Coordinates of N, CA, C and O in Angstrom, one line a residue:
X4 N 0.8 -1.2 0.0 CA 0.0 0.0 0.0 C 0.9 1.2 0.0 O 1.8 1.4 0.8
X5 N 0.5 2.1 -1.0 CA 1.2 3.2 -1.1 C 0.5 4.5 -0.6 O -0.7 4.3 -0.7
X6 N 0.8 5.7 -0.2 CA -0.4 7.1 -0.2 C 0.2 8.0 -1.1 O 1.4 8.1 -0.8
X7 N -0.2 8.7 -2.1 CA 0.5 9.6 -2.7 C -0.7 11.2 -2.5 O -1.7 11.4 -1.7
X8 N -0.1 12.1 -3.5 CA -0.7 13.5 -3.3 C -1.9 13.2 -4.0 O -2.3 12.3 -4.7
X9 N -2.6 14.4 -3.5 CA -3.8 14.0 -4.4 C -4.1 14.7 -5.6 O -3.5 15.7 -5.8
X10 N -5.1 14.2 -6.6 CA -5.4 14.4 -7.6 C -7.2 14.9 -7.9 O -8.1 14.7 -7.1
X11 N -7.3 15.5 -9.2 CA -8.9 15.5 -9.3 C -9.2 14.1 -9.2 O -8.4 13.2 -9.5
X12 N -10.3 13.9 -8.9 CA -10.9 12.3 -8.9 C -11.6 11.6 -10.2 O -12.2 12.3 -11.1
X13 N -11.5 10.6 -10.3 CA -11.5 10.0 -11.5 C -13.1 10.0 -12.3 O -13.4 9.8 -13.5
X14 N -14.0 10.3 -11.3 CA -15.3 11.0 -11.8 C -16.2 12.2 -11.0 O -15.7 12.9 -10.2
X15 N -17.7 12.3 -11.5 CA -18.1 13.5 -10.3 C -19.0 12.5 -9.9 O -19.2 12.6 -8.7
X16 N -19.7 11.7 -10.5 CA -21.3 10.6 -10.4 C -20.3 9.3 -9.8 O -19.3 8.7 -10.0
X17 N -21.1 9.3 -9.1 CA -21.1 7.7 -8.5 C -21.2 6.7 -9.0 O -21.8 5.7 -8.5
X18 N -20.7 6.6 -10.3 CA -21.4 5.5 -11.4 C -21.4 3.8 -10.5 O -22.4 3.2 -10.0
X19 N -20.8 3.6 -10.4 CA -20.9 1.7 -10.0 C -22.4 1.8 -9.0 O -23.4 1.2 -9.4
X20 N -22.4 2.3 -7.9 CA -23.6 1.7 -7.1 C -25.2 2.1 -8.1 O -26.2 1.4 -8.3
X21 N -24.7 3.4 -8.3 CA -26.1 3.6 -9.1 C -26.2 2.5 -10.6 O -27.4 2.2 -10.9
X22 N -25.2 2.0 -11.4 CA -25.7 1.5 -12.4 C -26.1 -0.1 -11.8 O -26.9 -0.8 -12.3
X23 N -25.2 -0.3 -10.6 CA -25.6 -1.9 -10.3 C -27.6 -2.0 -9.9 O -28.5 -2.7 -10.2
X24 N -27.5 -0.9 -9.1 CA -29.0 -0.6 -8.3 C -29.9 -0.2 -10.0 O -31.0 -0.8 -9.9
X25 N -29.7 0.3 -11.1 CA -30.3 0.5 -12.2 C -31.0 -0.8 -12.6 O -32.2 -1.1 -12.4
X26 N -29.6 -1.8 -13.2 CA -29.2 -3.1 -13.4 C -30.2 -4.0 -13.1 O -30.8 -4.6 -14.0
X27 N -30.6 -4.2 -11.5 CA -31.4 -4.2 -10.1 C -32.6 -4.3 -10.8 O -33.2 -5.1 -11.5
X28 N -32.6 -3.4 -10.5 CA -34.3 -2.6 -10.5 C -34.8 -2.7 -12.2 O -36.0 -2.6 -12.3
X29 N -34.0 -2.9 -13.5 CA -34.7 -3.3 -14.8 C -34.6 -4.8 -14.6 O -35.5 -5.3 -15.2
X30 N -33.9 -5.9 -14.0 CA -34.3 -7.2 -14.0 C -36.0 -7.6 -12.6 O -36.8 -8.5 -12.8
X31 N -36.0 -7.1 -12.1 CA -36.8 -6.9 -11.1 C -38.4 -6.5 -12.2 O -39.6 -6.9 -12.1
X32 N -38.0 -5.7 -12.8 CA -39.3 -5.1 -13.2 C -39.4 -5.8 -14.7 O -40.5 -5.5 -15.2
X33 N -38.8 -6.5 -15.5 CA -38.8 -7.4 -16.5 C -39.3 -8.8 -16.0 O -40.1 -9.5 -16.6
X34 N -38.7 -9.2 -14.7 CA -39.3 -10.3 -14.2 C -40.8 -10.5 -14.2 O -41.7 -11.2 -14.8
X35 N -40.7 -9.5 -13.1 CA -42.4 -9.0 -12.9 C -43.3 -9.4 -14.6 O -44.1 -10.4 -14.8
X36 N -42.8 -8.4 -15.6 CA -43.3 -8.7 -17.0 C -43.4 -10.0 -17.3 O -44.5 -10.6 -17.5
X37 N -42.2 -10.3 -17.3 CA -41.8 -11.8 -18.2 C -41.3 -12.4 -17.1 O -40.4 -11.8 -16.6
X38 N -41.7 -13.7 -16.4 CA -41.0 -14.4 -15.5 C -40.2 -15.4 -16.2 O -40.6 -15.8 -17.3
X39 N -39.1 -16.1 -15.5 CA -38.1 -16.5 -16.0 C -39.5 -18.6 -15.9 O -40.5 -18.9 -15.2
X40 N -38.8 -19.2 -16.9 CA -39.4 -20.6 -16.9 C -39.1 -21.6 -15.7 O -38.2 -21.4 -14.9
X41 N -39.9 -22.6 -15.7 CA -40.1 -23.3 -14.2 C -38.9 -23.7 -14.0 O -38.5 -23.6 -12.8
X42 N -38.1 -24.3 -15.1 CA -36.8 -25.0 -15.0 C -35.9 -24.2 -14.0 O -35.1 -24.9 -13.4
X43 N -35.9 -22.6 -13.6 CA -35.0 -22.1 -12.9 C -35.5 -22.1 -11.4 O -34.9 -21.3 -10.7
X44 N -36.4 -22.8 -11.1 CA -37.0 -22.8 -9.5 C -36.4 -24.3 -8.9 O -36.6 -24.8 -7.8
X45 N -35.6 -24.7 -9.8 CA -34.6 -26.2 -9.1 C -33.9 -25.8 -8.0 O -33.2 -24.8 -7.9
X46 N -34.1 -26.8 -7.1 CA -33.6 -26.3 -5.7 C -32.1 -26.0 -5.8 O -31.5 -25.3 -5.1
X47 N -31.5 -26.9 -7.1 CA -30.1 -27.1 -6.9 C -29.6 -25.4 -7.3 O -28.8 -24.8 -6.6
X48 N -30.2 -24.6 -8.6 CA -30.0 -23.4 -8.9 C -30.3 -22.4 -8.0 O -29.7 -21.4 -7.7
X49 N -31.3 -22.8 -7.6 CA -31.6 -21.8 -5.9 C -30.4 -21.6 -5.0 O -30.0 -20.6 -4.4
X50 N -30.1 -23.1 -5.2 CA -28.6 -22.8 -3.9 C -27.1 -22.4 -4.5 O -26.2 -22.1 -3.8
X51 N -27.3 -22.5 -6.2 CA -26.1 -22.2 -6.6 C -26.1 -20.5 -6.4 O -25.2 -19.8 -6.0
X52 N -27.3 -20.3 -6.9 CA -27.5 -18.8 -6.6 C -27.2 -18.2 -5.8 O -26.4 -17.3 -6.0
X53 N -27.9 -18.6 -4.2 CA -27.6 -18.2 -3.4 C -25.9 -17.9 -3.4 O -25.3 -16.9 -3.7
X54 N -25.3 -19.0 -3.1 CA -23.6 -19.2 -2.8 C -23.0 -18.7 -3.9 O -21.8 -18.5 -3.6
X55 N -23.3 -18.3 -5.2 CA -22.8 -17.1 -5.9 C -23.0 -15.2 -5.1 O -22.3 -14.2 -4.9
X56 N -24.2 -15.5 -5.0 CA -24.4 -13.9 -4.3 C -23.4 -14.0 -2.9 O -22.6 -13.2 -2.6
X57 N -23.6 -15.0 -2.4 CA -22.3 -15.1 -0.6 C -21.2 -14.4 -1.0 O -20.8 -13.3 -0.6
X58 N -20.6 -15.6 -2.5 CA -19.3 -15.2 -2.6 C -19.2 -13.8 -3.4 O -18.1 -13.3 -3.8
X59 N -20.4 -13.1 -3.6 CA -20.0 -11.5 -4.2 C -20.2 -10.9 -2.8 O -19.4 -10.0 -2.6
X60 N -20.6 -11.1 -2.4 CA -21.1 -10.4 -1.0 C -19.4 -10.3 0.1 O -18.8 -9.6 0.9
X61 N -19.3 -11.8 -0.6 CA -18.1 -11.4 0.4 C -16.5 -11.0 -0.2 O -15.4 -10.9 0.4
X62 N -16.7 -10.8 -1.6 CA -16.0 -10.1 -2.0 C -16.2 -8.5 -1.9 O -15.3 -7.7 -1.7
X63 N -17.4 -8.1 -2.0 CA -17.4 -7.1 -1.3 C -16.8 -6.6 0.0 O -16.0 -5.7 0.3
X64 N -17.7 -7.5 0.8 CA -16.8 -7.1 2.3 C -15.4 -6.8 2.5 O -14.8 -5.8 2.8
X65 N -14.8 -8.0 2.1 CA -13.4 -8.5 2.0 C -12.7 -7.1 1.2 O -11.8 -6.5 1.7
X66 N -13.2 -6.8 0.3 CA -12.4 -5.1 -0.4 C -12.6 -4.1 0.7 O -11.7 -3.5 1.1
X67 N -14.2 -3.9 1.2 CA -13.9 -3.0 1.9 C -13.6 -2.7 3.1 O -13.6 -1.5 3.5
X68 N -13.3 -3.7 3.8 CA -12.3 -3.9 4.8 C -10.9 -3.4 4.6 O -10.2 -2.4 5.0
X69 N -10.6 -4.5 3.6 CA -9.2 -3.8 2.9 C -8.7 -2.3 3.2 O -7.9 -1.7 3.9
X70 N -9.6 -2.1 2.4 CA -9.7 -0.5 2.0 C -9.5 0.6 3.0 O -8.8 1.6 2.8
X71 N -10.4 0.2 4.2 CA -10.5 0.8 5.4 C -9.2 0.3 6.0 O -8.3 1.2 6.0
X72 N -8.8 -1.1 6.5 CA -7.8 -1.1 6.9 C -6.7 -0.2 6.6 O -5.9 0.3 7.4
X73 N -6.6 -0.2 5.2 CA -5.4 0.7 4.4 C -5.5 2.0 4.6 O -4.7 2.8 4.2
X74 N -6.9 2.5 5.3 CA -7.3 3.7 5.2 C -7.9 4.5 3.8 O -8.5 5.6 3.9
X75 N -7.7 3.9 2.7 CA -8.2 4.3 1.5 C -9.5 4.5 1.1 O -10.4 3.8 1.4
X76 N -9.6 5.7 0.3 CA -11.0 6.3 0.1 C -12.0 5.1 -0.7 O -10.9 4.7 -1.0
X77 N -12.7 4.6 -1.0 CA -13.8 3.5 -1.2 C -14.9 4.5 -2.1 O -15.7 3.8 -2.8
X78 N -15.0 5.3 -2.0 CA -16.2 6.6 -2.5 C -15.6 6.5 -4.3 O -14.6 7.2 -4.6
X79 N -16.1 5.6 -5.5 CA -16.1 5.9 -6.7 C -15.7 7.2 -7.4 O -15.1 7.3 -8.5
X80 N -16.1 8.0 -6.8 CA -16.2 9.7 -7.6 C -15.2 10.4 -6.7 O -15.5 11.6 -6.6
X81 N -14.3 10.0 -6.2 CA -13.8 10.5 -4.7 C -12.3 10.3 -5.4 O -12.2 9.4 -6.3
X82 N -11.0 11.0 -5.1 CA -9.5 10.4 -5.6 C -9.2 9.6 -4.8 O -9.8 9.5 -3.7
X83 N -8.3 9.1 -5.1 CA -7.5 7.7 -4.8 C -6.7 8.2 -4.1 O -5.8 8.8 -4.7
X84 N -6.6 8.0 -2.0 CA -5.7 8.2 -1.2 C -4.8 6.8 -1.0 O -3.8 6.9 -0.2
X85 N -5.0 5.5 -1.6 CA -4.0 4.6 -1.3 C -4.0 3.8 -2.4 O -5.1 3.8 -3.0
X86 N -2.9 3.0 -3.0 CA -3.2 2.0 -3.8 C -2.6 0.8 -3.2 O -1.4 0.4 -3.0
X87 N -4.1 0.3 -2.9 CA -4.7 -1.0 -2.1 C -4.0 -2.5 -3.1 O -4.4 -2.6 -4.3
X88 N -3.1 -3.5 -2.5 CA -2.7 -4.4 -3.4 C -2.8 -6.1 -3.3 O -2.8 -7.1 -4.0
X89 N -2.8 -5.7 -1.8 CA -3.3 -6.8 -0.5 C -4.6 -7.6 -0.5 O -5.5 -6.8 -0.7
X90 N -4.9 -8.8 -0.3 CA -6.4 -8.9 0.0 C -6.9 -9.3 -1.1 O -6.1 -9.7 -1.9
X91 N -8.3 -9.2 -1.5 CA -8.8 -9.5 -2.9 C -8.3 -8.4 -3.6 O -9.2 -8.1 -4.4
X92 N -7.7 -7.8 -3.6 CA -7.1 -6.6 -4.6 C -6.1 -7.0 -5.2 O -5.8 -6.5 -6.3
X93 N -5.1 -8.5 -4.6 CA -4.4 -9.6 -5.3 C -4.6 -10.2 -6.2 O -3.7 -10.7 -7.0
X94 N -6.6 -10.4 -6.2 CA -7.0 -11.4 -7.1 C -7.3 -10.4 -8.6 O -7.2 -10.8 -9.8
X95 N -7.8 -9.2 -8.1 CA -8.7 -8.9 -9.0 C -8.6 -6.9 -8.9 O -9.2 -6.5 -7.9
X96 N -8.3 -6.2 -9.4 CA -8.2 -4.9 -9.3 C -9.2 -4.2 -8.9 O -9.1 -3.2 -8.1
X97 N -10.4 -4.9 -9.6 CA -11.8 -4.3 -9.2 C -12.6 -5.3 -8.2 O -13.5 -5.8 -8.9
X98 N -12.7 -5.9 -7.1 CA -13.0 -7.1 -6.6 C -14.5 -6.6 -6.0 O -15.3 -7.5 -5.6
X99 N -15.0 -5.1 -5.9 CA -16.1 -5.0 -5.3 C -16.9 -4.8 -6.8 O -18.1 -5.2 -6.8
X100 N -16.6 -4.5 -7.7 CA -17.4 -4.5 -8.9 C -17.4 -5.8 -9.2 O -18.4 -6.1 -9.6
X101 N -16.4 -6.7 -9.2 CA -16.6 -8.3 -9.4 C -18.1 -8.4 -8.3 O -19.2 -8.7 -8.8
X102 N -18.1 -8.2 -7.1 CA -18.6 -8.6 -6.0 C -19.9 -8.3 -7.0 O -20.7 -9.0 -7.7
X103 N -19.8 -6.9 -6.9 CA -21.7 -6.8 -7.7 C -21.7 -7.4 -8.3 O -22.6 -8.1 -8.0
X104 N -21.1 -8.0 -9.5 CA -21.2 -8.0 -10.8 C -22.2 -9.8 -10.2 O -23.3 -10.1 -10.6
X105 N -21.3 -10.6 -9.4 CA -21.6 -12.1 -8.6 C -23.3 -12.0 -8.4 O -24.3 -12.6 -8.9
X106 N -23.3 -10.9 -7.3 CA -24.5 -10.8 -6.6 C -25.9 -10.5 -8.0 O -27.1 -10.7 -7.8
X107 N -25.4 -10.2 -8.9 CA -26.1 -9.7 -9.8 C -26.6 -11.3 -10.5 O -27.7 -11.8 -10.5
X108 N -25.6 -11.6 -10.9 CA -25.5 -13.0 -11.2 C -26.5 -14.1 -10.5 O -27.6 -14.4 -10.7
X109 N -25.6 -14.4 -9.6 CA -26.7 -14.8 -8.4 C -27.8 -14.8 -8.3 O -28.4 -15.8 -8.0
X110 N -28.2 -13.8 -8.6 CA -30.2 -13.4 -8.0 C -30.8 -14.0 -9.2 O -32.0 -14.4 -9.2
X111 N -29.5 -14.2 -10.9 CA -31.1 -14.8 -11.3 C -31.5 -16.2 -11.1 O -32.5 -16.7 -11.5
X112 N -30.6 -16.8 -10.2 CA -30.9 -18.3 -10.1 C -31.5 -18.6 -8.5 O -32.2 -19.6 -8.1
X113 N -30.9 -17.2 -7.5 CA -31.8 -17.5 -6.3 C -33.1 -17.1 -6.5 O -34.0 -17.6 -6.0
X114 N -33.2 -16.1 -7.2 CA -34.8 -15.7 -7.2 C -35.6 -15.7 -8.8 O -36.5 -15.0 -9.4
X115 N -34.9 -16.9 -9.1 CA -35.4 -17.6 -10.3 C -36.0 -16.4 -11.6 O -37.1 -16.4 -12.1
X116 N -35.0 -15.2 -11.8 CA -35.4 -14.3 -12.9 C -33.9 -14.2 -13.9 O -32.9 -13.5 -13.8
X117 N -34.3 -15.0 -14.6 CA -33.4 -14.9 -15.8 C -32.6 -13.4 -16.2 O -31.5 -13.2 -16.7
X118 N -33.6 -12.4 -15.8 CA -33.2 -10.7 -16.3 C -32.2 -10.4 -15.4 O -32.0 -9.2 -15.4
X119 N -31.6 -10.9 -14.6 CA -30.3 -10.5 -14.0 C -29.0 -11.1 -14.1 O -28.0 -10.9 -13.3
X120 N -29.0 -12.1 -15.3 CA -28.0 -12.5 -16.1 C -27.4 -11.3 -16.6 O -26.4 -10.7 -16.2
X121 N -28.4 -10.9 -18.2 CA -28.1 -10.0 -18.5 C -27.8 -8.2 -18.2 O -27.1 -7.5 -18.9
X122 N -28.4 -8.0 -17.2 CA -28.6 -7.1 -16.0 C -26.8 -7.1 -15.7 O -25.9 -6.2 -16.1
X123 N -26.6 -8.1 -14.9 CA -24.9 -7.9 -14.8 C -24.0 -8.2 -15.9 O -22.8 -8.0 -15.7
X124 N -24.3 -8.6 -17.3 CA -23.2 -8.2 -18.4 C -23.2 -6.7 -18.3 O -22.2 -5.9 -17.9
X125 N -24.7 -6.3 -18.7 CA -24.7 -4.7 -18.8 C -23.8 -4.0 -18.1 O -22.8 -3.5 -18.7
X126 N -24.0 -4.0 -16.8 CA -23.9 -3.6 -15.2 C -22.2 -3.6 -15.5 O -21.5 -2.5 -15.5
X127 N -21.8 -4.5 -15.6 CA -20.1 -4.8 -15.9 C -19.6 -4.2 -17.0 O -18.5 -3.6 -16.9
X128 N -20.5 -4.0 -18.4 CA -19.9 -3.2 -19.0 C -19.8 -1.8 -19.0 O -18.8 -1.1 -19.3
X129 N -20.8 -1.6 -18.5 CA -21.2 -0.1 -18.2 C -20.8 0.4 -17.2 O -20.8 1.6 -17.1
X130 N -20.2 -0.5 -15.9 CA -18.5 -0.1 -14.7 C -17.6 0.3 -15.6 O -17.0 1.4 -15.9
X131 N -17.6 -1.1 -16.2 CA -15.8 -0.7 -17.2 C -15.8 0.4 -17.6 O -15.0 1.2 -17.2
X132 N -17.2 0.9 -18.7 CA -16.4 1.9 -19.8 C -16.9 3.6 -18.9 O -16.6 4.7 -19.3
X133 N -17.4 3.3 -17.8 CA -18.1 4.2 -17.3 C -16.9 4.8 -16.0 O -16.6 6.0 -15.7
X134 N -16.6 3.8 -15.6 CA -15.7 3.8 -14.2 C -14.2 3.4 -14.0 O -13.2 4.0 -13.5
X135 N -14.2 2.4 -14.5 CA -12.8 1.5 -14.5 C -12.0 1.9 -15.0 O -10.8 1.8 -14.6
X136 N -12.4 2.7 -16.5 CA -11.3 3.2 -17.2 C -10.5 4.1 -16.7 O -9.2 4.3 -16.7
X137 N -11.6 4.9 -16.2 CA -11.5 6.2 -15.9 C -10.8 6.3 -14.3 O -10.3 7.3 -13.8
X138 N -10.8 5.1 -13.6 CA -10.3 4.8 -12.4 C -8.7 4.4 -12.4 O -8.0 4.5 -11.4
X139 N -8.5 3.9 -13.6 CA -7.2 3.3 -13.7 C -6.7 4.2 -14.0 O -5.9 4.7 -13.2
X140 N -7.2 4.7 -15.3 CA -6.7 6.3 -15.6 C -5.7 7.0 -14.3 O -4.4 7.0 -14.2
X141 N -6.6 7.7 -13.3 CA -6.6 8.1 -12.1 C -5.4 7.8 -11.8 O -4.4 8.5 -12.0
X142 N -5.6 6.2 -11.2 CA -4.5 5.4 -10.7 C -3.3 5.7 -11.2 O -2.6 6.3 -10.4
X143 N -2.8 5.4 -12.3 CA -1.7 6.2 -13.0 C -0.8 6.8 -12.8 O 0.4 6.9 -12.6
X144 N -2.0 7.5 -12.6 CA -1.4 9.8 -12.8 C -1.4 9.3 -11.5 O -0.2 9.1 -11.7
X145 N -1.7 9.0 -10.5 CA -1.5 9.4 -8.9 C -0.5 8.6 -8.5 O 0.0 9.1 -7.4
X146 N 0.0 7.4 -8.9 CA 1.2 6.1 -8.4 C 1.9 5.6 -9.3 O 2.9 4.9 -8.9
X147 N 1.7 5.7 -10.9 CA 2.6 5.9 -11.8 C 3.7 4.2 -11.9 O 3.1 3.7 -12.8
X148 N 4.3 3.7 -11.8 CA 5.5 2.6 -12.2 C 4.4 1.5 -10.5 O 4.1 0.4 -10.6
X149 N 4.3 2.2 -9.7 CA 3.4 1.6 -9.3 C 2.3 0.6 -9.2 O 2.1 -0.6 -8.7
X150 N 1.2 1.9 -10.0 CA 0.6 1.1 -10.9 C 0.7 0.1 -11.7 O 0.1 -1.0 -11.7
X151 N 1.6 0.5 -12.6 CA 1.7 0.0 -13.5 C 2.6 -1.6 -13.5 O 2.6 -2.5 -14.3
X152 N 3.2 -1.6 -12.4 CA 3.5 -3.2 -12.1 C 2.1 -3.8 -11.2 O 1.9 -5.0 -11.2
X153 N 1.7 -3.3 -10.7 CA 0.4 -3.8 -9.9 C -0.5 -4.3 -11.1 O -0.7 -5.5 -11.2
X154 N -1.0 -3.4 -12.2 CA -1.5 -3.6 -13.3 C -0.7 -4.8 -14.2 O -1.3 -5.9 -14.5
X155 N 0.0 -4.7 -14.4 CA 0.6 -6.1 -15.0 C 0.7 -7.5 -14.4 O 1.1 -8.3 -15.1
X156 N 0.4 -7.8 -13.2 CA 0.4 -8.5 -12.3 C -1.1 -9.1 -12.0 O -1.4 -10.3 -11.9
X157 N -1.9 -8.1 -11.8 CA -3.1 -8.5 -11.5 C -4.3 -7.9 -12.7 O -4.2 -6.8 -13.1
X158 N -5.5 -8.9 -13.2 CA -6.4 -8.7 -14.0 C -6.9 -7.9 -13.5 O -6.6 -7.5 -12.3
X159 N -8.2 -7.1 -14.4 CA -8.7 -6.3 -14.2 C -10.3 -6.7 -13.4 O -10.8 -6.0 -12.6
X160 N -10.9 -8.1 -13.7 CA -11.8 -8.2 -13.0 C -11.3 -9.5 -12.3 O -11.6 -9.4 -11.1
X161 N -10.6 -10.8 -12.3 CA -10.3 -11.7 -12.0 C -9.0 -12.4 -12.3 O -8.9 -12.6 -13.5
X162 N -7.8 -12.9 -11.7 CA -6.9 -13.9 -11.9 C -5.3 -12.9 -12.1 O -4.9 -11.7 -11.8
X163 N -4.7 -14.0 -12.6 CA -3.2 -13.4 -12.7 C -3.3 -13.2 -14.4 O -3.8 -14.0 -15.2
X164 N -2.3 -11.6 -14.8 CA -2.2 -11.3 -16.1 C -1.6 -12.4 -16.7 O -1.1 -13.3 -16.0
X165 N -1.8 -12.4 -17.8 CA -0.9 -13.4 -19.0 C 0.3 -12.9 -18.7 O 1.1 -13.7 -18.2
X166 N 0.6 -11.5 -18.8 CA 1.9 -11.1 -18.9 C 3.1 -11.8 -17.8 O 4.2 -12.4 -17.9
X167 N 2.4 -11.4 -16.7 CA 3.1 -12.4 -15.1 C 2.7 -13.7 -15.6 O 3.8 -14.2 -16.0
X168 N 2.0 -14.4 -15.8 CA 2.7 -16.0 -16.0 C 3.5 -16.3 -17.1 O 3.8 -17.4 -17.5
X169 N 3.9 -15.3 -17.7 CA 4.9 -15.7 -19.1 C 6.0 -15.6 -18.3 O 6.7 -16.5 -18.4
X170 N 6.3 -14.7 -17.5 CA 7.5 -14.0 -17.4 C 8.9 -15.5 -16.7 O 8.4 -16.3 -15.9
X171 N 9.6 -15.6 -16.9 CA 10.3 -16.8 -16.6 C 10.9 -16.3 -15.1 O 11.2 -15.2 -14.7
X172 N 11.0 -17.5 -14.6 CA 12.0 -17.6 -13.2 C 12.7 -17.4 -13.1 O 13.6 -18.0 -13.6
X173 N 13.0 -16.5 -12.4 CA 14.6 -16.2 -12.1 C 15.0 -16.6 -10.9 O 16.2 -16.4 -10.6

């Protein structure tokens, strides 16, 4: 974890909570319309569901613990007072937008509505090109060689870059 000076912030809108709650609320209200077919009321999808939403839920947590532990700002529209590297921030650069992205996932098979499949492609694309870019961006300009080995190291929503498992043993 690093702290550097600060910078304008990488947006003014809160984009991630509001487009996931968007996201939400159009699978919610398409269900309502069109409900998803009986096939998705199997107990076993019920519980996959569920234990998909846990594991976003607790990727959520898990970041923002982090976060707080590190002391770092958490607020989307807010600059970047630490770069957090510890924790699910190992696995995944964005791990609380993964977290929504899960819980989004999740709900269509805990609460048997197909519209929150799609709901979280959206929802994920519309972080990325809305948020993420513009976050890394940020990141950059504020931690610079920093970054940018943190970024080579770790994906943007999940796992280790290609680039770090090429790189040979030394």
């Amino acid at each position: 974890m690093t702290t550097r000076r600060a910078v304008p912030p990488p947006n003014r809108v809160p984009w991630p909570p509001l487009l996931v709650l968007a996201a939400a609320l159009v699978a919610v209200g398409l269900g309502a319309v069109l409900p998803g077919p009986d096939w998705l009321s199997d107990p076993v999808l019920i519980v996959l569901g569920r234990a998909l939403m846990l594991i976003g839920l607790g990727f959520d947590l898990a970041a923002m613990f982090t976060m707080w532990r590190h002391r770092a700002n958490i607020l989307p529209h807010r600059a970047a007072t630490a770069l957090v590297t510890t924790g699910p921030f190992a696995w995944s650069r964005n791990p609380i937008y993964l977290g929504n992205t899960l819980l989004l996932a999740g709900a269509a098979f805990a609460f048997h509505n197909p519209w929150f499949l799609p709901a979280a492609f959206a929802a994920a694309v519309a972080v990325t090109r809305l948020a993420i870019v513009r976050e890394e961006a940020h990141l950059a300009q504020l931690f610079g060689a920093e970054w940018e080995t943190y970024r080579g190291r770790t994906a943007r929503w999940f796992g280790r870059r290609r680039e770090a498992l090429r790189r040979p043993i030394s």
